[in-house]
Amino acid sequence: MSDETRTSHGTGASWRTRRGLAGAAALLLAALAALAAAPVAAATGEQAHRTGRGELVSVAPVADRDAGAVRAFLDGRDVATDSVRYGVRAYRLTYRTVDPQGAPTTATGLLTLPKGGGHRLDLVSDTHGTMVHRDYAPSASEDFGRVPSYLNASAGRAVAAPDYLGLGRGPGRHPYMDTASSVTASLDMLRAARTAADRLARPLTGDVYVTGFSQGGQVAMALGKALDGGADRHFRLKALAPVSGPYDGEGQEMPGLFDGRVNDISGVLYLSYWLVAQNRLHPLYKDPSEVFRAPYASRVEGLFDGRHEEEDVVRGLAPSVKQLLTPAFYERLRHPSGAVLDAMRAADHTCDWKPEVPVRLYAGAGDTDVPIGNTRTCARTLAGQGARVRVVEQGAVDHFGSLAVSAPQVVRFFDGVRG
């Protein structure tokens, strides 16, 4: 397989860069040795302080790139580089958070800082899209998931990119599309980033700009809602710019699996991932054979162990949703009710609030992973609450193309808001 591999379906769920990390400069390792050796308490709200949420456990440098190397990284992924002004340094943070049941755990994420610019930095939260292999998370691999981090940091802001639970170096399996735990992991990453940035002599201003792609677009919307509601007094939401998020599972994403708006390969991947992960949180089935046809029932849960390549998962499953599911469960998803509907709706209210900050929603009309109807539904819901929101439709680009086009525009949008 070549260094840069994209799945054969053009709108597919993978755009991978297999290049190894080059490592950071030796002086950075020396400077961070003491910081990585011992826990550092994050300054957080009262509840977070009591539970240790957001407490920084360790910091490890993972990348040091000058501006030219940043431009080459972005240019190799067809991403515009006109906003690049500085090089970047990136660090893997390990921090304390909670799992979906509220029990203490740890997670990892990527903090990226500009090599230049102001002493005190605004902070961007970037939440990534669907990943099945834990090593493609932002802190673990210099992959497509780092594009927003490098873009925003090279423009002069700090960027906190959580890996989420169960990805990167975090324990356990990823609770895919569990909005609540994705938000807690993202908020606690902001807290850990605040501590780490201070220790790295690049303190944060407290202003937060929120973006995210695909699964992360939905998480970004929910995180913005939490920040707007005062989830942590240290952070002030300044702007919100999600890209191609699945905001409407019940009305758009799930129906799209059955009417052709979602392509077969991505539909099988996303749906299988969702069913397996949600079943750990909700009683959707007792045995996989109730949901999946043979031979897929015997292998599907093992495929989503966080150690399988996306291409291997796709090869191990059926070529279409109809061939994947039992007839009874296929009909149950076409007309959802009970636990299935509850799990779907649990992620479907992230746009049901009134942001007081500028909001732009980005999406591509050619997206057959997350149809643009998701974005239009979110915009209508926000407008119904009295919010002012602009939808930026990117034309006939596919799913990953929507990020490649939108990410530089998000940087310019954030620049304009700050200015």
Tab-separated table of C-alpha atoms in Angstrom:
chain	number	residue	atom	x	y	z
A	1	MET	CA	0.000	0.000	0.000
A	2	SER	CA	1.415	3.427	-0.906
A	3	ASP	CA	2.335	6.126	1.605
A	4	GLU	CA	-0.847	8.006	0.824
A	5	THR	CA	-3.875	5.770	0.476
A	6	ARG	CA	-7.446	6.688	-0.168
A	7	THR	CA	-10.203	4.105	-0.264
A	8	SER	CA	-11.469	3.326	-3.723
A	9	HIS	CA	-14.867	4.989	-3.231
A	10	GLY	CA	-14.358	8.686	-3.893
A	11	THR	CA	-16.511	9.853	-0.994
A	12	GLY	CA	-15.000	7.276	1.295
A	13	ALA	CA	-14.262	7.385	4.976
A	14	SER	CA	-10.469	7.333	4.695
A	15	TRP	CA	-7.760	9.678	3.529
A	16	ARG	CA	-4.697	8.376	5.242
A	17	THR	CA	-1.114	9.499	5.309
A	18	ARG	CA	1.168	6.687	6.396
A	19	ARG	CA	4.274	8.758	6.896
A	20	GLY	CA	6.039	8.193	10.189
A	21	LEU	CA	6.475	10.985	12.699
A	22	ALA	CA	9.863	12.630	12.393
A	23	GLY	CA	10.075	13.425	16.126
A	24	ALA	CA	10.829	16.714	17.855
A	25	ALA	CA	14.044	18.529	18.476
A	26	ALA	CA	16.241	17.310	21.334
A	27	LEU	CA	16.023	20.623	23.150
A	28	LEU	CA	12.245	20.250	23.378
A	29	LEU	CA	12.598	16.812	24.919
A	30	ALA	CA	14.968	18.211	27.526
A	31	ALA	CA	12.764	21.185	28.299
A	32	LEU	CA	9.719	18.956	28.810
A	33	ALA	CA	11.338	16.168	30.807
A	34	ALA	CA	10.313	17.555	34.169
A	35	LEU	CA	6.821	18.377	32.961
A	36	ALA	CA	6.214	14.873	31.617
A	37	ALA	CA	7.517	13.219	34.755
A	38	ALA	CA	4.796	14.294	37.173
A	39	PRO	CA	1.089	15.214	37.124
A	40	VAL	CA	0.183	18.897	36.996
A	41	ALA	CA	-3.166	20.027	38.354
A	42	ALA	CA	-5.290	22.015	35.913
A	43	ALA	CA	-7.093	25.129	37.129
A	44	THR	CA	-10.737	24.284	36.471
A	45	GLY	CA	-14.211	24.816	37.841
A	46	GLU	CA	-15.229	23.459	41.234
A	47	GLN	CA	-16.721	20.178	39.994
A	48	ALA	CA	-13.834	19.464	37.644
A	49	HIS	CA	-11.407	20.202	40.472
A	50	ARG	CA	-13.124	17.702	42.762
A	51	THR	CA	-13.084	14.911	40.195
A	52	GLY	CA	-9.651	15.658	38.694
A	53	ARG	CA	-11.184	16.269	35.279
A	54	GLY	CA	-8.775	18.056	32.990
A	55	GLU	CA	-5.781	17.382	35.214
A	56	LEU	CA	-2.660	17.171	33.098
A	57	VAL	CA	-0.802	13.868	33.487
A	58	SER	CA	2.003	14.233	30.951
A	59	VAL	CA	3.257	16.159	27.936
A	60	ALA	CA	5.329	14.673	25.121
A	61	PRO	CA	6.583	16.547	22.029
A	62	VAL	CA	5.590	14.848	18.780
A	63	ALA	CA	6.346	17.360	16.012
A	64	ASP	CA	8.414	20.456	15.302
A	65	ARG	CA	7.843	21.955	11.832
A	66	ASP	CA	8.984	25.217	10.307
A	67	ALA	CA	6.596	27.190	8.127
A	68	GLY	CA	7.924	25.587	4.950
A	69	ALA	CA	7.318	22.087	6.291
A	70	VAL	CA	3.790	23.069	7.339
A	71	ARG	CA	3.075	24.346	3.835
A	72	ALA	CA	4.435	21.127	2.319
A	73	PHE	CA	2.268	19.030	4.663
A	74	LEU	CA	-0.858	20.964	3.700
A	75	ASP	CA	-0.038	21.235	0.009
A	76	GLY	CA	0.385	17.463	-0.148
A	77	ARG	CA	-3.226	17.154	0.970
A	78	ASP	CA	-4.603	19.748	-1.475
A	79	VAL	CA	-5.185	22.294	1.279
A	80	ALA	CA	-4.581	26.018	0.638
A	81	THR	CA	-1.560	27.412	2.497
A	82	ASP	CA	-2.045	31.190	2.215
A	83	SER	CA	-2.836	31.522	5.951
A	84	VAL	CA	0.459	29.910	7.062
A	85	ARG	CA	2.632	32.473	8.876
A	86	TYR	CA	4.539	30.430	11.442
A	87	GLY	CA	5.991	27.024	12.042
A	88	VAL	CA	4.372	24.800	14.672
A	89	ARG	CA	5.270	22.625	17.641
A	90	ALA	CA	2.910	19.817	18.638
A	91	TYR	CA	2.616	17.867	21.886
A	92	ARG	CA	0.702	14.828	23.033
A	93	LEU	CA	-1.155	15.570	26.254
A	94	THR	CA	-2.375	12.829	28.563
A	95	TYR	CA	-5.055	14.040	30.939
A	96	ARG	CA	-7.743	12.892	33.341
A	97	THR	CA	-11.380	12.746	32.297
A	98	VAL	CA	-14.399	10.451	32.785
A	99	ASP	CA	-15.925	7.612	30.787
A	100	PRO	CA	-19.586	7.439	29.639
A	101	GLN	CA	-20.594	6.132	33.076
A	102	GLY	CA	-18.763	8.942	34.863
A	103	ALA	CA	-15.896	6.776	36.132
A	104	PRO	CA	-12.370	8.256	36.138
A	105	THR	CA	-10.203	7.478	33.110
A	106	THR	CA	-7.550	9.121	30.977
A	107	ALA	CA	-7.463	10.375	27.400
A	108	THR	CA	-4.942	11.906	25.056
A	109	GLY	CA	-4.980	14.782	22.622
A	110	LEU	CA	-2.800	17.071	20.528
A	111	LEU	CA	-1.794	20.568	21.594
A	112	THR	CA	-0.271	22.560	18.733
A	113	LEU	CA	1.407	25.932	19.283
A	114	PRO	CA	2.732	28.470	16.768
A	115	LYS	CA	6.469	29.131	16.601
A	116	GLY	CA	5.936	32.866	16.733
A	117	GLY	CA	3.152	35.369	17.128
A	118	GLY	CA	1.841	36.816	20.353
A	119	HIS	CA	2.915	35.620	23.777
A	120	ARG	CA	-0.672	34.975	24.934
A	121	LEU	CA	-2.673	32.837	22.537
A	122	ASP	CA	-6.310	32.362	21.693
A	123	LEU	CA	-7.340	28.699	21.622
A	124	VAL	CA	-9.006	26.682	18.863
A	125	SER	CA	-10.783	23.443	19.702
A	126	ASP	CA	-10.652	21.038	16.763
A	127	THR	CA	-12.604	17.777	17.018
A	128	HIS	CA	-11.789	15.095	14.451
A	129	GLY	CA	-13.905	12.861	12.240
A	130	THR	CA	-14.608	9.125	12.402
A	131	MET	CA	-11.560	6.923	13.009
A	132	VAL	CA	-11.619	3.181	13.667
A	133	HIS	CA	-7.890	2.678	14.291
A	134	ARG	CA	-6.661	4.358	17.459
A	135	ASP	CA	-3.320	5.283	15.904
A	136	TYR	CA	-4.904	7.705	13.421
A	137	ALA	CA	-5.965	10.038	16.237
A	138	PRO	CA	-4.369	13.514	16.103
A	139	SER	CA	-1.810	12.941	18.863
A	140	ALA	CA	-0.718	9.559	17.507
A	141	SER	CA	-0.151	10.155	13.798
A	142	GLU	CA	0.820	12.984	11.475
A	143	ASP	CA	-2.183	12.278	9.301
A	144	PHE	CA	-5.059	14.121	7.605
A	145	GLY	CA	-6.546	14.673	11.076
A	146	ARG	CA	-3.781	17.182	11.810
A	147	VAL	CA	-4.708	19.517	8.960
A	148	PRO	CA	-6.890	21.872	11.065
A	149	SER	CA	-4.366	21.885	13.918
A	150	TYR	CA	-1.465	22.852	11.683
A	151	LEU	CA	-3.550	25.402	9.774
A	152	ASN	CA	-4.830	27.207	12.866
A	153	ALA	CA	-1.557	27.061	14.795
A	154	SER	CA	0.458	28.326	11.839
A	155	ALA	CA	-1.947	31.286	11.720
A	156	GLY	CA	-1.061	32.194	15.311
A	157	ARG	CA	-3.438	30.343	17.637
A	158	ALA	CA	-3.042	27.409	20.000
A	159	VAL	CA	-5.050	24.322	19.004
A	160	ALA	CA	-6.421	21.611	21.288
A	161	ALA	CA	-7.444	18.478	19.363
A	162	PRO	CA	-8.804	15.685	21.596
A	163	ASP	CA	-8.331	12.084	20.489
A	164	TYR	CA	-11.630	11.227	22.296
A	165	LEU	CA	-11.994	8.266	24.633
A	166	GLY	CA	-10.431	4.998	23.493
A	167	LEU	CA	-8.398	6.519	20.661
A	168	GLY	CA	-4.793	7.676	20.598
A	169	ARG	CA	-3.157	6.429	23.788
A	170	GLY	CA	-6.339	6.374	25.871
A	171	PRO	CA	-7.543	3.062	27.403
A	172	GLY	CA	-10.580	1.046	26.349
A	173	ARG	CA	-12.661	1.214	23.197
A	174	HIS	CA	-14.053	4.325	21.596
A	175	PRO	CA	-17.750	5.036	22.416
A	176	TYR	CA	-18.475	6.131	18.854
A	177	MET	CA	-21.118	8.864	18.518
A	178	ASP	CA	-21.688	9.103	22.263
A	179	THR	CA	-22.027	12.862	22.319
A	180	ALA	CA	-21.902	13.330	26.080
A	181	SER	CA	-18.563	11.596	26.588
A	182	SER	CA	-17.078	13.236	23.488
A	183	VAL	CA	-17.940	16.629	24.953
A	184	THR	CA	-16.458	15.817	28.378
A	185	ALA	CA	-13.256	14.556	26.731
A	186	SER	CA	-13.099	17.693	24.570
A	187	LEU	CA	-13.774	20.081	27.449
A	188	ASP	CA	-11.220	18.349	29.658
A	189	MET	CA	-8.715	18.581	26.798
A	190	LEU	CA	-9.194	22.369	26.850
A	191	ARG	CA	-8.428	22.362	30.571
A	192	ALA	CA	-5.324	20.246	30.108
A	193	ALA	CA	-4.230	22.475	27.217
A	194	ARG	CA	-4.573	25.535	29.446
A	195	THR	CA	-2.192	24.031	31.988
A	196	ALA	CA	0.285	22.769	29.371
A	197	ALA	CA	0.347	26.056	27.460
A	198	ASP	CA	1.051	27.939	30.650
A	199	ARG	CA	3.934	25.589	31.512
A	200	LEU	CA	5.289	25.967	27.976
A	201	ALA	CA	5.339	29.763	28.444
A	202	ARG	CA	2.535	30.346	25.880
A	203	PRO	CA	-0.405	31.159	28.178
A	204	LEU	CA	-3.943	31.217	26.805
A	205	THR	CA	-6.251	34.232	26.711
A	206	GLY	CA	-9.399	32.244	27.509
A	207	ASP	CA	-11.027	32.968	24.128
A	208	VAL	CA	-12.042	29.729	22.372
A	209	TYR	CA	-12.887	29.200	18.690
A	210	VAL	CA	-14.583	25.868	18.014
A	211	THR	CA	-14.412	23.786	14.846
A	212	GLY	CA	-14.593	20.100	13.939
A	213	PHE	CA	-15.160	17.796	10.995
A	214	SER	CA	-17.669	14.992	10.371
A	215	GLN	CA	-18.237	13.240	13.719
A	216	GLY	CA	-16.230	16.131	15.124
A	217	GLY	CA	-18.573	18.665	13.538
A	218	GLN	CA	-21.376	17.292	15.671
A	219	VAL	CA	-19.083	17.244	18.723
A	220	ALA	CA	-18.042	20.843	18.007
A	221	MET	CA	-21.650	21.976	18.017
A	222	ALA	CA	-22.272	20.229	21.340
A	223	LEU	CA	-19.047	21.583	22.847
A	224	GLY	CA	-20.014	25.097	21.773
A	225	LYS	CA	-23.335	24.635	23.521
A	226	ALA	CA	-21.558	23.513	26.701
A	227	LEU	CA	-19.135	26.452	26.656
A	228	ASP	CA	-21.941	28.888	25.966
A	229	GLY	CA	-23.738	27.451	28.979
A	230	GLY	CA	-20.790	28.211	31.266
A	231	ALA	CA	-19.229	24.739	31.475
A	232	ASP	CA	-15.932	26.331	32.529
A	233	ARG	CA	-15.507	29.938	33.645
A	234	HIS	CA	-11.992	30.105	32.193
A	235	PHE	CA	-13.194	29.776	28.585
A	236	ARG	CA	-15.213	32.213	26.477
A	237	LEU	CA	-16.770	30.936	23.250
A	238	LYS	CA	-15.943	33.374	20.427
A	239	ALA	CA	-17.004	31.616	17.193
A	240	LEU	CA	-18.297	28.278	15.943
A	241	ALA	CA	-17.417	26.694	12.581
A	242	PRO	CA	-18.224	22.970	12.219
A	243	VAL	CA	-17.685	21.159	8.919
A	244	SER	CA	-19.966	18.404	7.519
A	245	GLY	CA	-21.364	17.172	10.820
A	246	PRO	CA	-24.021	14.414	11.212
A	247	TYR	CA	-26.348	16.638	13.216
A	248	ASP	CA	-29.578	14.852	12.278
A	249	GLY	CA	-29.335	11.073	12.582
A	250	GLU	CA	-33.052	10.455	12.740
A	251	GLY	CA	-34.102	12.769	9.919
A	252	GLN	CA	-31.131	12.697	7.538
A	253	GLU	CA	-28.238	10.318	8.218
A	254	MET	CA	-30.173	7.128	8.993
A	255	PRO	CA	-32.733	7.584	6.170
A	256	GLY	CA	-29.794	8.317	3.861
A	257	LEU	CA	-28.567	4.745	4.392
A	258	PHE	CA	-31.716	3.447	2.713
A	259	ASP	CA	-32.422	5.981	-0.045
A	260	GLY	CA	-28.947	6.214	-1.606
A	261	ARG	CA	-27.798	9.540	-0.167
A	262	VAL	CA	-25.114	7.683	1.824
A	263	ASN	CA	-22.804	5.503	-0.261
A	264	ASP	CA	-22.791	1.774	0.524
A	265	ILE	CA	-19.212	1.425	1.767
A	266	SER	CA	-19.358	4.353	4.163
A	267	GLY	CA	-22.868	3.389	5.218
A	268	VAL	CA	-21.753	-0.104	6.206
A	269	LEU	CA	-18.723	1.242	8.075
A	270	TYR	CA	-20.536	3.975	10.000
A	271	LEU	CA	-23.590	1.906	10.819
A	272	SER	CA	-21.619	-1.117	12.037
A	273	TYR	CA	-19.371	1.110	14.149
A	274	TRP	CA	-22.390	2.880	15.623
A	275	LEU	CA	-24.297	-0.308	16.436
A	276	VAL	CA	-21.319	-2.021	18.095
A	277	ALA	CA	-20.327	1.051	20.107
A	278	GLN	CA	-23.846	2.024	21.114
A	279	ASN	CA	-24.635	-1.520	22.220
A	280	ARG	CA	-22.008	-1.129	24.937
A	281	LEU	CA	-24.004	1.825	26.255
A	282	HIS	CA	-27.592	0.858	25.402
A	283	PRO	CA	-29.242	-2.596	25.123
A	284	LEU	CA	-29.676	-2.685	21.338
A	285	TYR	CA	-29.051	-6.436	21.068
A	286	LYS	CA	-27.954	-9.400	23.186
A	287	ASP	CA	-26.168	-11.265	20.429
A	288	PRO	CA	-24.737	-9.838	17.168
A	289	SER	CA	-26.705	-12.453	15.200
A	290	GLU	CA	-29.891	-10.550	16.074
A	291	VAL	CA	-28.580	-7.647	13.993
A	292	PHE	CA	-25.958	-8.900	11.541
A	293	ARG	CA	-26.206	-11.698	8.993
A	294	ALA	CA	-23.730	-14.558	8.914
A	295	PRO	CA	-20.769	-14.530	8.573
A	296	TYR	CA	-20.556	-10.886	9.675
A	297	ALA	CA	-22.173	-11.451	13.077
A	298	SER	CA	-19.216	-13.517	14.265
A	299	ARG	CA	-16.591	-10.941	13.327
A	300	VAL	CA	-18.126	-7.462	13.487
A	301	GLU	CA	-17.399	-6.657	17.135
A	302	GLY	CA	-13.777	-7.776	16.820
A	303	LEU	CA	-13.270	-5.543	13.793
A	304	PHE	CA	-13.971	-2.472	15.929
A	305	ASP	CA	-11.325	-3.131	18.562
A	306	GLY	CA	-9.358	-0.002	17.657
A	307	ARG	CA	-6.546	-2.047	16.091
A	308	HIS	CA	-7.959	-2.772	12.641
A	309	GLU	CA	-7.244	-0.632	9.607
A	310	GLU	CA	-10.327	0.950	8.111
A	311	GLU	CA	-9.780	-0.892	4.847
A	312	ASP	CA	-9.655	-4.215	6.727
A	313	VAL	CA	-12.934	-3.416	8.475
A	314	VAL	CA	-14.602	-2.630	5.169
A	315	ARG	CA	-13.269	-5.841	3.590
A	316	GLY	CA	-14.556	-7.874	6.541
A	317	LEU	CA	-18.135	-6.638	6.188
A	318	ALA	CA	-20.880	-6.815	3.578
A	319	PRO	CA	-20.873	-4.564	0.509
A	320	SER	CA	-24.208	-2.945	1.449
A	321	VAL	CA	-26.353	-2.281	4.494
A	322	LYS	CA	-29.082	-4.587	3.195
A	323	GLN	CA	-26.608	-7.457	2.846
A	324	LEU	CA	-25.125	-6.710	6.258
A	325	LEU	CA	-28.249	-6.714	8.423
A	326	THR	CA	-30.860	-9.345	9.166
A	327	PRO	CA	-34.188	-8.582	7.450
A	328	ALA	CA	-35.867	-7.888	10.800
A	329	PHE	CA	-33.235	-5.422	11.979
A	330	TYR	CA	-33.048	-3.781	8.572
A	331	GLU	CA	-36.746	-2.936	8.911
A	332	ARG	CA	-36.212	-1.844	12.507
A	333	LEU	CA	-33.691	0.736	11.340
A	334	ARG	CA	-35.920	1.903	8.526
A	335	HIS	CA	-38.652	2.551	11.089
A	336	PRO	CA	-36.699	3.118	14.323
A	337	SER	CA	-38.303	2.858	17.730
A	338	GLY	CA	-37.399	1.906	21.286
A	339	ALA	CA	-33.718	1.733	22.242
A	340	VAL	CA	-32.547	2.293	18.656
A	341	LEU	CA	-34.509	5.522	18.384
A	342	ASP	CA	-33.394	6.635	21.844
A	343	ALA	CA	-29.722	6.106	20.940
A	344	MET	CA	-30.225	8.031	17.704
A	345	ARG	CA	-31.966	10.946	19.371
A	346	ALA	CA	-29.343	11.184	22.114
A	347	ALA	CA	-27.004	12.714	19.527
A	348	ASP	CA	-29.621	14.753	17.675
A	349	HIS	CA	-30.059	17.889	19.805
A	350	THR	CA	-26.692	19.575	19.393
A	351	CYS	CA	-28.188	22.378	17.257
A	352	ASP	CA	-31.110	23.071	19.602
A	353	TRP	CA	-29.779	26.269	21.210
A	354	LYS	CA	-29.100	29.938	20.454
A	355	PRO	CA	-25.410	30.791	20.021
A	356	GLU	CA	-24.613	34.424	20.762
A	357	VAL	CA	-21.404	34.199	18.718
A	358	PRO	CA	-20.834	34.116	14.931
A	359	VAL	CA	-21.671	30.690	13.448
A	360	ARG	CA	-20.773	29.249	10.065
A	361	LEU	CA	-21.672	25.736	8.959
A	362	TYR	CA	-19.619	24.276	6.095
A	363	ALA	CA	-20.691	21.360	3.887
A	364	GLY	CA	-20.358	19.896	0.391
A	365	ALA	CA	-23.267	19.092	-1.903
A	366	GLY	CA	-21.400	16.044	-3.244
A	367	ASP	CA	-20.941	14.502	0.208
A	368	THR	CA	-22.295	10.934	0.326
A	369	ASP	CA	-20.866	10.170	3.772
A	370	VAL	CA	-22.713	12.920	5.643
A	371	PRO	CA	-25.347	14.362	3.279
A	372	ILE	CA	-25.671	18.135	3.231
A	373	GLY	CA	-29.215	17.809	4.586
A	374	ASN	CA	-27.641	17.393	8.016
A	375	THR	CA	-26.189	20.896	7.793
A	376	ARG	CA	-29.380	22.413	6.455
A	377	THR	CA	-31.397	20.859	9.274
A	378	CYS	CA	-28.940	22.222	11.843
A	379	ALA	CA	-29.098	25.700	10.317
A	380	ARG	CA	-32.919	25.688	10.421
A	381	THR	CA	-32.888	24.512	14.027
A	382	LEU	CA	-30.426	27.209	15.087
A	383	ALA	CA	-32.388	29.873	13.218
A	384	GLY	CA	-35.545	28.666	14.923
A	385	GLN	CA	-33.904	29.515	18.246
A	386	GLY	CA	-33.141	33.022	17.021
A	387	ALA	CA	-29.482	32.431	16.127
A	388	ARG	CA	-27.806	34.051	13.145
A	389	VAL	CA	-26.037	31.376	11.147
A	390	ARG	CA	-24.498	31.245	7.701
A	391	VAL	CA	-24.287	28.029	5.679
A	392	VAL	CA	-21.262	27.819	3.379
A	393	GLU	CA	-22.029	25.282	0.652
A	394	GLN	CA	-18.842	24.130	-1.044
A	395	GLY	CA	-20.324	22.769	-4.263
A	396	ALA	CA	-19.941	19.206	-5.525
A	397	VAL	CA	-17.053	18.181	-3.277
A	398	ASP	CA	-17.052	14.863	-1.442
A	399	HIS	CA	-16.745	14.343	2.311
A	400	PHE	CA	-12.997	14.756	2.742
A	401	GLY	CA	-12.986	17.341	0.001
A	402	SER	CA	-15.337	19.447	2.122
A	403	LEU	CA	-12.687	19.592	4.851
A	404	ALA	CA	-9.838	20.324	2.443
A	405	VAL	CA	-11.773	23.296	1.028
A	406	SER	CA	-13.354	24.476	4.275
A	407	ALA	CA	-10.460	24.280	6.738
A	408	PRO	CA	-8.543	27.295	5.327
A	409	GLN	CA	-11.815	29.243	5.155
A	410	VAL	CA	-12.432	28.487	8.828
A	411	VAL	CA	-9.037	29.987	9.668
A	412	ARG	CA	-9.912	33.176	7.787
A	413	PHE	CA	-13.323	33.268	9.474
A	414	PHE	CA	-11.679	33.043	12.905
A	415	ASP	CA	-9.195	35.762	11.860
A	416	GLY	CA	-12.107	38.011	10.926
A	417	VAL	CA	-13.942	37.412	14.187
A	418	ARG	CA	-10.844	38.203	16.220
A	419	GLY	CA	-10.094	41.279	14.141
